[in-house]
Amino acid sequence: MNNKLFLIFVMTLFSLQKSNSQTMSNSVIPITTATGTITTCPFITSDANGKVVMSFGKEIKGETAILCYAFFDEKLKIFGQPIEIPSSKGVELHGENAPKMLFKPNGEIIAVWGIDNPTPKKKYGGLIQYSQSFDEGKSWTPATQLVKDTAGIDQRYFDIDLLPNGEAAIIWLDNRSKTDLQGSSLYYAETRGKNGFQNEKSIGETTCQCCRTDLYIGKNGVIYTAYRDIINDEIRDMVLSYSSDNGKTFSEPKRISPDDWKINGCPHTGPTMTQNKEGLHFAWFTMGGGAGVFYANSADNGNTFSKRNSVSDNPSAKHPQITVVNDKDVVIVWDETAEIEGNYFNRIGLQRRAKNGEIVTTSFVSEDNVMATFPIIKTLNDSEVLVAWSQGSKEEKVCYKIVRLEKEPKSNTTKL
């Protein structure tokens, strides 16, 4: 083969490889294709070495639901074979109360999930359980109940994060309220070595009973908690509380936005937050002063907040999740209902914002005419994010997609 033909061959091969790579990155991939198997409730984290891990619930007809997890292959851009956590059998599969995993720097893995606990006092009550692995997932401890107090009959809507000292922190909604006002209590606990979660305490009252909470450990070591609060016994708006002394005390909650949403019920869609060098960023659903998903930020550690602006004014938009890319850009995902030629379906939206919150682009990453709900998002590198969600109605499957971001924001961005 002469040099000219060889050069053409190499260029053609490179072009095909590049095209295939783009096709792989832009395609929607199910976590498993096994028929008769339901997978749902995805959650994405990283192990102690920075490798991306997705956990999810799996249910086969006639069998008990179980929590699984899989590692992401950065070269192939796909997740590997799912691994089951035996002690999680009986896990409740609920998108707003999704199971979660955390990898401590010392190699310990912690899996946390909810189970049903209906009682005469709490018909739809639940409990939180967890299991630990000290040998890289080869074996797991028996399921341990988070709350030992027999008065605790309902614990749900939890979140976990890694503390600067390498321990794990958890917050959750609890029935053990210290007030006669309606709502649940927000509780907090931390792990202590191999002894699991210890020293639980109440850090907030009058929380909306069925919206997920958000726990975020800031770059400065501040422990941030966001949740839907019941204000003056009738308004259900998002608030922020934080601890600057390693969880010893928490600030009084402040409203992220004065939406003044008056509703005697729970919308089952909680807040999300992240942080970049500009400050804290938030997204949430409300029907106060307009319905949809909204965004705000705070440049002073949550003392004041920017005026909210719309992420999606579709009144069905809900379940937002947020992340930061390269300590700059903010990326938000959510689900909403759409219609094409009389066919209604749920789609996953994705919005990229500049570091100060200016809107850059808005798009939809799921396929049309499918039911896609409860998205989550994880930054892979400076130009890619991983988005996963639950898809389907008859046989739900966890699906994921790698979304490539533009290197520079477009000039015609929509400002706050």
GROMACS .gro file of C-alpha atoms in nm:
model
  416
    1MET     CA    1   0.000   0.000   0.000
    2ASN     CA    2   0.148   0.337  -0.100
    3ASN     CA    3   0.170   0.626   0.144
    4LYS     CA    4  -0.125   0.815  -0.007
    5LEU     CA    5  -0.360   0.516   0.016
    6PHE     CA    6  -0.236   0.437   0.366
    7LEU     CA    7  -0.306   0.795   0.477
    8ILE     CA    8  -0.659   0.778   0.334
    9PHE     CA    9  -0.715   0.445   0.513
   10VAL     CA   10  -0.596   0.585   0.848
   11MET     CA   11  -0.808   0.899   0.814
   12THR     CA   12  -1.115   0.693   0.724
   13LEU     CA   13  -1.060   0.459   1.020
   14PHE     CA   14  -1.016   0.754   1.255
   15SER     CA   15  -1.335   0.911   1.123
   16LEU     CA   16  -1.529   0.589   1.179
   17GLN     CA   17  -1.390   0.549   1.532
   18LYS     CA   18  -1.481   0.907   1.614
   19SER     CA   19  -1.829   0.862   1.471
   20ASN     CA   20  -1.881   0.540   1.668
   21SER     CA   21  -1.758   0.708   1.984
   22GLN     CA   22  -2.003   0.994   1.940
   23THR     CA   23  -2.285   0.750   1.872
   24MET     CA   24  -2.201   0.554   2.188
   25SER     CA   25  -2.181   0.870   2.399
   26ASN     CA   26  -2.509   1.008   2.266
   27SER     CA   27  -2.710   0.686   2.294
   28VAL     CA   28  -2.944   0.587   2.576
   29ILE     CA   29  -2.817   0.267   2.739
   30PRO     CA   30  -3.015   0.042   2.978
   31ILE     CA   31  -2.829  -0.080   3.286
   32THR     CA   32  -2.957  -0.430   3.199
   33THR     CA   33  -3.152  -0.576   2.908
   34ALA     CA   34  -3.280  -0.881   3.097
   35THR     CA   35  -3.650  -0.937   3.034
   36GLY     CA   36  -3.879  -0.976   3.331
   37THR     CA   37  -3.648  -0.759   3.541
   38ILE     CA   38  -3.743  -0.417   3.675
   39THR     CA   39  -3.460  -0.177   3.759
   40THR     CA   40  -3.527   0.163   3.912
   41CYS     CA   41  -3.406   0.428   4.161
   42PRO     CA   42  -3.058   0.504   4.020
   43PHE     CA   43  -2.799   0.686   4.231
   44ILE     CA   44  -2.447   0.778   4.120
   45THR     CA   45  -2.140   0.821   4.339
   46SER     CA   46  -1.764   0.753   4.327
   47ASP     CA   47  -1.548   0.499   4.507
   48ALA     CA   48  -1.239   0.584   4.711
   49ASN     CA   49  -1.029   0.591   4.392
   50GLY     CA   50  -1.265   0.821   4.205
   51LYS     CA   51  -1.425   0.548   3.993
   52VAL     CA   52  -1.790   0.618   3.910
   53VAL     CA   53  -2.043   0.379   4.065
   54MET     CA   54  -2.417   0.352   4.007
   55SER     CA   55  -2.652   0.185   4.252
   56PHE     CA   56  -3.010   0.088   4.169
   57GLY     CA   57  -3.293  -0.135   4.282
   58LYS     CA   58  -3.372  -0.459   4.100
   59GLU     CA   59  -3.694  -0.656   4.118
   60ILE     CA   60  -3.779  -0.981   3.939
   61LYS     CA   61  -4.141  -1.093   3.933
   62GLY     CA   62  -4.210  -1.321   4.227
   63GLU     CA   63  -3.887  -1.228   4.404
   64THR     CA   64  -3.793  -0.974   4.670
   65ALA     CA   65  -3.642  -0.646   4.552
   66ILE     CA   66  -3.268  -0.605   4.611
   67LEU     CA   67  -3.010  -0.326   4.583
   68CYS     CA   68  -2.739  -0.360   4.318
   69TYR     CA   69  -2.442  -0.152   4.203
   70ALA     CA   70  -2.212  -0.141   3.903
   71PHE     CA   71  -1.879   0.025   3.818
   72PHE     CA   72  -1.836   0.254   3.519
   73ASP     CA   73  -1.574   0.163   3.257
   74GLU     CA   74  -1.422   0.494   3.148
   75LYS     CA   75  -1.275   0.348   2.829
   76LEU     CA   76  -1.585   0.167   2.708
   77LYS     CA   77  -1.818   0.433   2.852
   78ILE     CA   78  -2.054   0.171   2.995
   79PHE     CA   79  -2.133   0.017   3.332
   80GLY     CA   80  -2.012  -0.333   3.411
   81GLN     CA   81  -2.194  -0.632   3.550
   82PRO     CA   82  -2.428  -0.544   3.839
   83ILE     CA   83  -2.335  -0.668   4.186
   84GLU     CA   84  -2.605  -0.753   4.441
   85ILE     CA   85  -2.597  -0.656   4.808
   86PRO     CA   86  -2.754  -0.962   4.980
   87SER     CA   87  -2.843  -0.783   5.303
   88SER     CA   88  -3.062  -0.533   5.116
   89LYS     CA   89  -3.338  -0.778   5.025
   90GLY     CA   90  -3.674  -0.615   5.083
   91VAL     CA   91  -3.558  -0.267   4.981
   92GLU     CA   92  -3.839  -0.022   4.905
   93LEU     CA   93  -3.812   0.110   4.548
   94HIS     CA   94  -3.932   0.469   4.555
   95GLY     CA   95  -3.777   0.737   4.335
   96GLU     CA   96  -3.806   1.014   4.594
   97ASN     CA   97  -3.662   0.785   4.864
   98ALA     CA   98  -3.400   0.611   4.650
   99PRO     CA   99  -3.134   0.384   4.804
  100LYS     CA  100  -2.783   0.530   4.814
  101MET     CA  101  -2.421   0.419   4.854
  102LEU     CA  102  -2.110   0.586   4.992
  103PHE     CA  103  -1.743   0.485   4.973
  104LYS     CA  104  -1.525   0.599   5.263
  105PRO     CA  105  -1.154   0.675   5.204
  106ASN     CA  106  -1.054   0.381   5.427
  107GLY     CA  107  -1.216   0.136   5.184
  108GLU     CA  108  -1.543   0.083   5.371
  109ILE     CA  109  -1.861   0.083   5.163
  110ILE     CA  110  -2.196   0.182   5.313
  111ALA     CA  111  -2.530   0.108   5.146
  112VAL     CA  112  -2.843   0.278   5.281
  113TRP     CA  113  -3.204   0.206   5.183
  114GLY     CA  114  -3.562   0.223   5.302
  115ILE     CA  115  -3.812  -0.052   5.383
  116ASP     CA  116  -4.189  -0.037   5.436
  117ASN     CA  117  -4.314  -0.011   5.794
  118PRO     CA  118  -4.691   0.041   5.796
  119THR     CA  119  -4.839   0.089   6.142
  120PRO     CA  120  -5.180   0.199   6.276
  121LYS     CA  121  -5.029   0.545   6.336
  122LYS     CA  122  -4.836   0.562   6.006
  123LYS     CA  123  -5.010   0.374   5.727
  124TYR     CA  124  -4.734   0.460   5.480
  125GLY     CA  125  -4.447   0.462   5.727
  126GLY     CA  126  -4.099   0.334   5.655
  127LEU     CA  127  -3.765   0.260   5.818
  128ILE     CA  128  -3.408   0.322   5.710
  129GLN     CA  129  -3.158   0.037   5.709
  130TYR     CA  130  -2.792   0.016   5.614
  131SER     CA  131  -2.517  -0.238   5.559
  132GLN     CA  132  -2.137  -0.208   5.560
  133SER     CA  133  -1.864  -0.386   5.366
  134PHE     CA  134  -1.502  -0.385   5.484
  135ASP     CA  135  -1.360  -0.605   5.206
  136GLU     CA  136  -1.443  -0.413   4.885
  137GLY     CA  137  -1.793  -0.558   4.858
  138LYS     CA  138  -1.703  -0.926   4.892
  139SER     CA  139  -1.918  -0.952   5.205
  140TRP     CA  140  -2.171  -0.730   5.379
  141THR     CA  141  -2.288  -0.694   5.737
  142PRO     CA  142  -2.651  -0.785   5.816
  143ALA     CA  143  -2.904  -0.507   5.762
  144THR     CA  144  -2.890  -0.264   6.055
  145GLN     CA  145  -3.176  -0.035   6.149
  146LEU     CA  146  -3.066   0.330   6.153
  147VAL     CA  147  -3.289   0.424   6.448
  148LYS     CA  148  -3.293   0.200   6.755
  149ASP     CA  149  -3.549   0.404   6.950
  150THR     CA  150  -3.880   0.213   6.956
  151ALA     CA  151  -4.066   0.544   6.936
  152GLY     CA  152  -3.917   0.590   6.590
  153ILE     CA  153  -4.173   0.427   6.361
  154ASP     CA  154  -4.120   0.636   6.047
  155GLN     CA  155  -3.784   0.737   5.897
  156ARG     CA  156  -3.759   0.818   5.525
  157TYR     CA  157  -3.633   1.064   5.261
  158PHE     CA  158  -3.268   1.051   5.362
  159ASP     CA  159  -2.946   1.175   5.207
  160ILE     CA  160  -2.580   1.094   5.274
  161ASP     CA  161  -2.245   1.257   5.205
  162LEU     CA  162  -1.878   1.221   5.299
  163LEU     CA  163  -1.735   1.441   5.574
  164PRO     CA  164  -1.386   1.596   5.552
  165ASN     CA  165  -1.262   1.353   5.819
  166GLY     CA  166  -1.356   1.052   5.607
  167GLU     CA  167  -1.669   0.961   5.801
  168ALA     CA  168  -2.020   0.950   5.655
  169ALA     CA  169  -2.305   1.183   5.748
  170ILE     CA  170  -2.676   1.121   5.702
  171ILE     CA  171  -2.994   1.328   5.738
  172TRP     CA  172  -3.351   1.200   5.727
  173LEU     CA  173  -3.713   1.282   5.807
  174ASP     CA  174  -3.836   1.130   6.133
  175ASN     CA  175  -4.174   1.099   6.307
  176ARG     CA  176  -4.025   1.191   6.647
  177SER     CA  177  -4.126   1.556   6.641
  178LYS     CA  178  -4.071   1.782   6.941
  179THR     CA  179  -4.361   2.009   6.853
  180ASP     CA  180  -4.737   1.977   6.816
  181LEU     CA  181  -4.720   2.149   6.478
  182GLN     CA  182  -4.764   1.940   6.165
  183GLY     CA  183  -4.463   1.799   5.985
  184SER     CA  184  -4.169   1.571   6.053
  185SER     CA  185  -3.836   1.631   6.226
  186LEU     CA  186  -3.505   1.649   6.042
  187TYR     CA  187  -3.243   1.425   6.204
  188TYR     CA  188  -2.865   1.403   6.164
  189ALA     CA  189  -2.607   1.133   6.247
  190GLU     CA  190  -2.246   1.041   6.162
  191THR     CA  191  -2.048   0.719   6.142
  192ARG     CA  192  -1.777   0.640   6.395
  193GLY     CA  193  -1.521   0.402   6.249
  194LYS     CA  194  -1.671   0.059   6.186
  195ASN     CA  195  -1.954   0.113   6.433
  196GLY     CA  196  -2.195   0.262   6.181
  197PHE     CA  197  -2.411   0.568   6.236
  198GLN     CA  198  -2.403   0.709   6.588
  199ASN     CA  199  -2.527   0.999   6.804
  200GLU     CA  200  -2.843   1.088   6.614
  201LYS     CA  201  -3.005   1.422   6.692
  202SER     CA  202  -3.287   1.642   6.571
  203ILE     CA  203  -3.168   1.949   6.380
  204GLY     CA  204  -3.497   2.082   6.237
  205GLU     CA  205  -3.872   2.072   6.288
  206THR     CA  206  -4.193   2.111   6.080
  207THR     CA  207  -4.041   1.957   5.767
  208CYS     CA  208  -4.267   1.852   5.479
  209GLN     CA  209  -4.328   1.482   5.541
  210CYS     CA  210  -4.272   1.330   5.195
  211CYS     CA  211  -4.010   1.536   5.009
  212ARG     CA  212  -3.653   1.418   4.982
  213THR     CA  213  -3.385   1.605   5.173
  214ASP     CA  214  -3.046   1.718   5.042
  215LEU     CA  215  -2.719   1.696   5.235
  216TYR     CA  216  -2.413   1.866   5.087
  217ILE     CA  217  -2.065   1.897   5.240
  218GLY     CA  218  -1.913   2.220   5.112
  219LYS     CA  219  -1.554   2.277   5.006
  220ASN     CA  220  -1.498   2.470   5.328
  221GLY     CA  221  -1.621   2.179   5.540
  222VAL     CA  222  -1.957   2.342   5.607
  223ILE     CA  223  -2.242   2.090   5.634
  224TYR     CA  224  -2.541   2.216   5.435
  225THR     CA  225  -2.894   2.075   5.457
  226ALA     CA  226  -3.183   2.175   5.230
  227TYR     CA  227  -3.542   2.060   5.266
  228ARG     CA  228  -3.904   2.166   5.221
  229ASP     CA  229  -4.025   2.333   5.538
  230ILE     CA  230  -4.379   2.394   5.660
  231ILE     CA  231  -4.384   2.765   5.745
  232ASN     CA  232  -4.663   2.915   5.956
  233ASP     CA  233  -4.848   2.583   5.931
  234GLU     CA  234  -4.952   2.641   5.567
  235ILE     CA  235  -4.659   2.744   5.341
  236ARG     CA  236  -4.430   2.472   5.204
  237ASP     CA  237  -4.111   2.637   5.076
  238MET     CA  238  -3.748   2.532   5.050
  239VAL     CA  239  -3.505   2.626   5.327
  240LEU     CA  240  -3.133   2.599   5.397
  241SER     CA  241  -2.965   2.522   5.729
  242TYR     CA  242  -2.593   2.468   5.786
  243SER     CA  243  -2.329   2.376   6.042
  244SER     CA  244  -1.989   2.545   6.057
  245ASP     CA  245  -1.871   2.347   6.362
  246ASN     CA  246  -1.859   1.991   6.227
  247GLY     CA  247  -2.223   1.914   6.298
  248LYS     CA  248  -2.234   2.026   6.661
  249THR     CA  249  -2.492   2.297   6.589
  250PHE     CA  250  -2.701   2.399   6.289
  251SER     CA  251  -2.823   2.743   6.190
  252GLU     CA  252  -3.186   2.845   6.189
  253PRO     CA  253  -3.336   2.758   5.850
  254LYS     CA  254  -3.364   3.037   5.592
  255ARG     CA  255  -3.597   3.036   5.295
  256ILE     CA  256  -3.413   2.993   4.967
  257SER     CA  257  -3.702   3.166   4.790
  258PRO     CA  258  -4.024   3.326   4.924
  259ASP     CA  259  -4.252   3.123   4.695
  260ASP     CA  260  -4.535   3.125   4.951
  261TRP     CA  261  -4.674   2.797   4.825
  262LYS     CA  262  -4.982   2.722   5.032
  263ILE     CA  263  -5.073   2.355   5.004
  264ASN     CA  264  -5.216   2.109   5.255
  265GLY     CA  265  -5.026   1.811   5.117
  266CYS     CA  266  -4.685   1.688   5.013
  267PRO     CA  267  -4.565   1.722   4.651
  268HIS     CA  268  -4.304   1.443   4.673
  269THR     CA  269  -4.025   1.646   4.511
  270GLY     CA  270  -3.737   1.782   4.716
  271PRO     CA  271  -3.455   2.035   4.662
  272THR     CA  272  -3.106   1.991   4.520
  273MET     CA  273  -2.789   2.196   4.571
  274THR     CA  274  -2.424   2.217   4.472
  275GLN     CA  275  -2.132   2.457   4.500
  276ASN     CA  276  -1.872   2.616   4.271
  277LYS     CA  277  -1.622   2.898   4.321
  278GLU     CA  278  -1.905   3.152   4.286
  279GLY     CA  279  -2.105   3.004   4.575
  280LEU     CA  280  -2.403   2.776   4.635
  281HIS     CA  281  -2.658   2.685   4.369
  282PHE     CA  282  -3.009   2.547   4.420
  283ALA     CA  283  -3.297   2.402   4.216
  284TRP     CA  284  -3.643   2.296   4.332
  285PHE     CA  285  -4.006   2.251   4.231
  286THR     CA  286  -4.287   2.475   4.351
  287MET     CA  287  -4.634   2.591   4.255
  288GLY     CA  288  -4.607   2.913   4.454
  289GLY     CA  289  -4.605   3.218   4.228
  290GLY     CA  290  -4.596   2.994   3.920
  291ALA     CA  291  -4.542   2.624   3.872
  292GLY     CA  292  -4.227   2.442   3.759
  293VAL     CA  293  -3.860   2.402   3.846
  294PHE     CA  294  -3.672   2.712   3.962
  295TYR     CA  295  -3.312   2.812   4.033
  296ALA     CA  296  -3.137   3.048   4.275
  297ASN     CA  297  -2.787   3.094   4.413
  298SER     CA  298  -2.609   3.233   4.716
  299ALA     CA  299  -2.267   3.399   4.714
  300ASP     CA  300  -2.244   3.440   5.094
  301ASN     CA  301  -2.278   3.093   5.241
  302GLY     CA  302  -2.657   3.093   5.243
  303ASN     CA  303  -2.708   3.421   5.428
  304THR     CA  304  -2.881   3.576   5.126
  305PHE     CA  305  -3.014   3.433   4.801
  306SER     CA  306  -3.059   3.560   4.450
  307LYS     CA  307  -3.406   3.612   4.311
  308ARG     CA  308  -3.534   3.286   4.167
  309ASN     CA  309  -3.566   3.232   3.792
  310SER     CA  310  -3.725   2.954   3.588
  311VAL     CA  311  -3.541   2.640   3.480
  312SER     CA  312  -3.860   2.502   3.324
  313ASP     CA  313  -4.198   2.672   3.342
  314ASN     CA  314  -4.370   2.350   3.242
  315PRO     CA  315  -4.605   2.307   3.541
  316SER     CA  316  -4.531   1.933   3.545
  317ALA     CA  317  -4.152   1.984   3.574
  318LYS     CA  318  -4.018   1.830   3.896
  319HIS     CA  319  -3.749   1.615   4.063
  320PRO     CA  320  -3.447   1.837   3.978
  321GLN     CA  321  -3.086   1.733   4.041
  322ILE     CA  322  -2.781   1.955   4.005
  323THR     CA  323  -2.403   1.929   3.961
  324VAL     CA  324  -2.098   2.144   3.882
  325VAL     CA  325  -1.848   2.098   3.599
  326ASN     CA  326  -1.485   2.208   3.649
  327ASP     CA  327  -1.579   2.420   3.951
  328LYS     CA  328  -1.758   2.653   3.710
  329ASP     CA  329  -2.063   2.562   3.508
  330VAL     CA  330  -2.382   2.438   3.672
  331VAL     CA  331  -2.589   2.161   3.509
  332ILE     CA  332  -2.947   2.083   3.613
  333VAL     CA  333  -3.164   1.786   3.513
  334TRP     CA  334  -3.534   1.726   3.581
  335ASP     CA  335  -3.836   1.538   3.446
  336GLU     CA  336  -4.150   1.681   3.291
  337THR     CA  337  -4.453   1.577   3.088
  338ALA     CA  338  -4.460   1.649   2.714
  339GLU     CA  339  -4.698   1.583   2.425
  340ILE     CA  340  -4.642   1.497   2.059
  341GLU     CA  341  -4.944   1.452   1.832
  342GLY     CA  342  -5.169   1.359   2.121
  343ASN     CA  343  -4.921   1.119   2.280
  344TYR     CA  344  -4.817   1.214   2.633
  345PHE     CA  345  -4.487   1.104   2.779
  346ASN     CA  346  -4.226   1.205   3.035
  347ARG     CA  347  -3.889   1.342   2.928
  348ILE     CA  348  -3.562   1.438   3.095
  349GLY     CA  349  -3.453   1.800   3.061
  350LEU     CA  350  -3.095   1.925   3.093
  351GLN     CA  351  -2.992   2.286   3.140
  352ARG     CA  352  -2.640   2.421   3.148
  353ARG     CA  353  -2.569   2.748   3.327
  354ALA     CA  354  -2.253   2.954   3.348
  355LYS     CA  355  -2.068   2.980   3.679
  356ASN     CA  356  -2.278   3.280   3.786
  357GLY     CA  357  -2.608   3.116   3.696
  358GLU     CA  358  -2.665   3.256   3.346
  359ILE     CA  359  -2.849   3.011   3.122
  360VAL     CA  360  -2.632   2.870   2.842
  361THR     CA  361  -2.835   2.592   2.682
  362THR     CA  362  -3.149   2.389   2.750
  363SER     CA  363  -3.215   2.052   2.589
  364PHE     CA  364  -3.382   1.714   2.644
  365VAL     CA  365  -3.171   1.400   2.672
  366SER     CA  366  -3.426   1.118   2.683
  367GLU     CA  367  -3.607   0.975   2.382
  368ASP     CA  368  -3.953   1.091   2.281
  369ASN     CA  369  -4.263   0.884   2.358
  370VAL     CA  370  -4.114   0.701   2.658
  371MET     CA  371  -4.181   0.748   3.030
  372ALA     CA  372  -3.860   0.886   3.184
  373THR     CA  373  -3.857   0.997   3.547
  374PHE     CA  374  -3.635   1.074   3.850
  375PRO     CA  375  -3.310   1.176   3.675
  376ILE     CA  376  -2.974   1.197   3.848
  377ILE     CA  377  -2.650   1.350   3.723
  378LYS     CA  378  -2.276   1.304   3.779
  379THR     CA  379  -1.984   1.498   3.631
  380LEU     CA  380  -1.740   1.272   3.445
  381ASN     CA  381  -1.484   1.531   3.330
  382ASP     CA  382  -1.459   1.889   3.206
  383SER     CA  383  -1.678   1.820   2.903
  384GLU     CA  384  -1.907   1.527   2.992
  385VAL     CA  385  -2.180   1.451   3.241
  386LEU     CA  386  -2.352   1.121   3.307
  387VAL     CA  387  -2.730   1.132   3.335
  388ALA     CA  388  -2.939   0.835   3.451
  389TRP     CA  389  -3.310   0.789   3.508
  390SER     CA  390  -3.591   0.533   3.538
  391GLN     CA  391  -3.762   0.462   3.207
  392GLY     CA  392  -4.071   0.269   3.100
  393SER     CA  393  -4.413   0.199   3.244
  394LYS     CA  394  -4.479  -0.177   3.221
  395GLU     CA  395  -4.121  -0.295   3.280
  396GLU     CA  396  -3.921  -0.007   3.422
  397LYS     CA  397  -3.549   0.006   3.345
  398VAL     CA  398  -3.265   0.228   3.463
  399CYS     CA  399  -3.118   0.399   3.157
  400TYR     CA  400  -2.821   0.631   3.126
  401LYS     CA  401  -2.660   0.862   2.875
  402ILE     CA  402  -2.330   1.045   2.847
  403VAL     CA  403  -2.393   1.407   2.752
  404ARG     CA  404  -2.112   1.613   2.602
  405LEU     CA  405  -2.106   1.981   2.687
  406GLU     CA  406  -1.984   2.260   2.464
  407LYS     CA  407  -1.642   2.393   2.556
  408GLU     CA  408  -1.752   2.757   2.563
  409PRO     CA  409  -2.091   2.908   2.643
  410LYS     CA  410  -2.280   3.054   2.347
  411SER     CA  411  -2.287   3.432   2.317
  412ASN     CA  412  -2.668   3.450   2.311
  413THR     CA  413  -2.724   3.322   2.664
  414THR     CA  414  -3.029   3.415   2.862
  415LYS     CA  415  -2.929   3.612   3.171
  416LEU     CA  416  -3.088   3.604   3.513
   0.00000   0.00000   0.00000
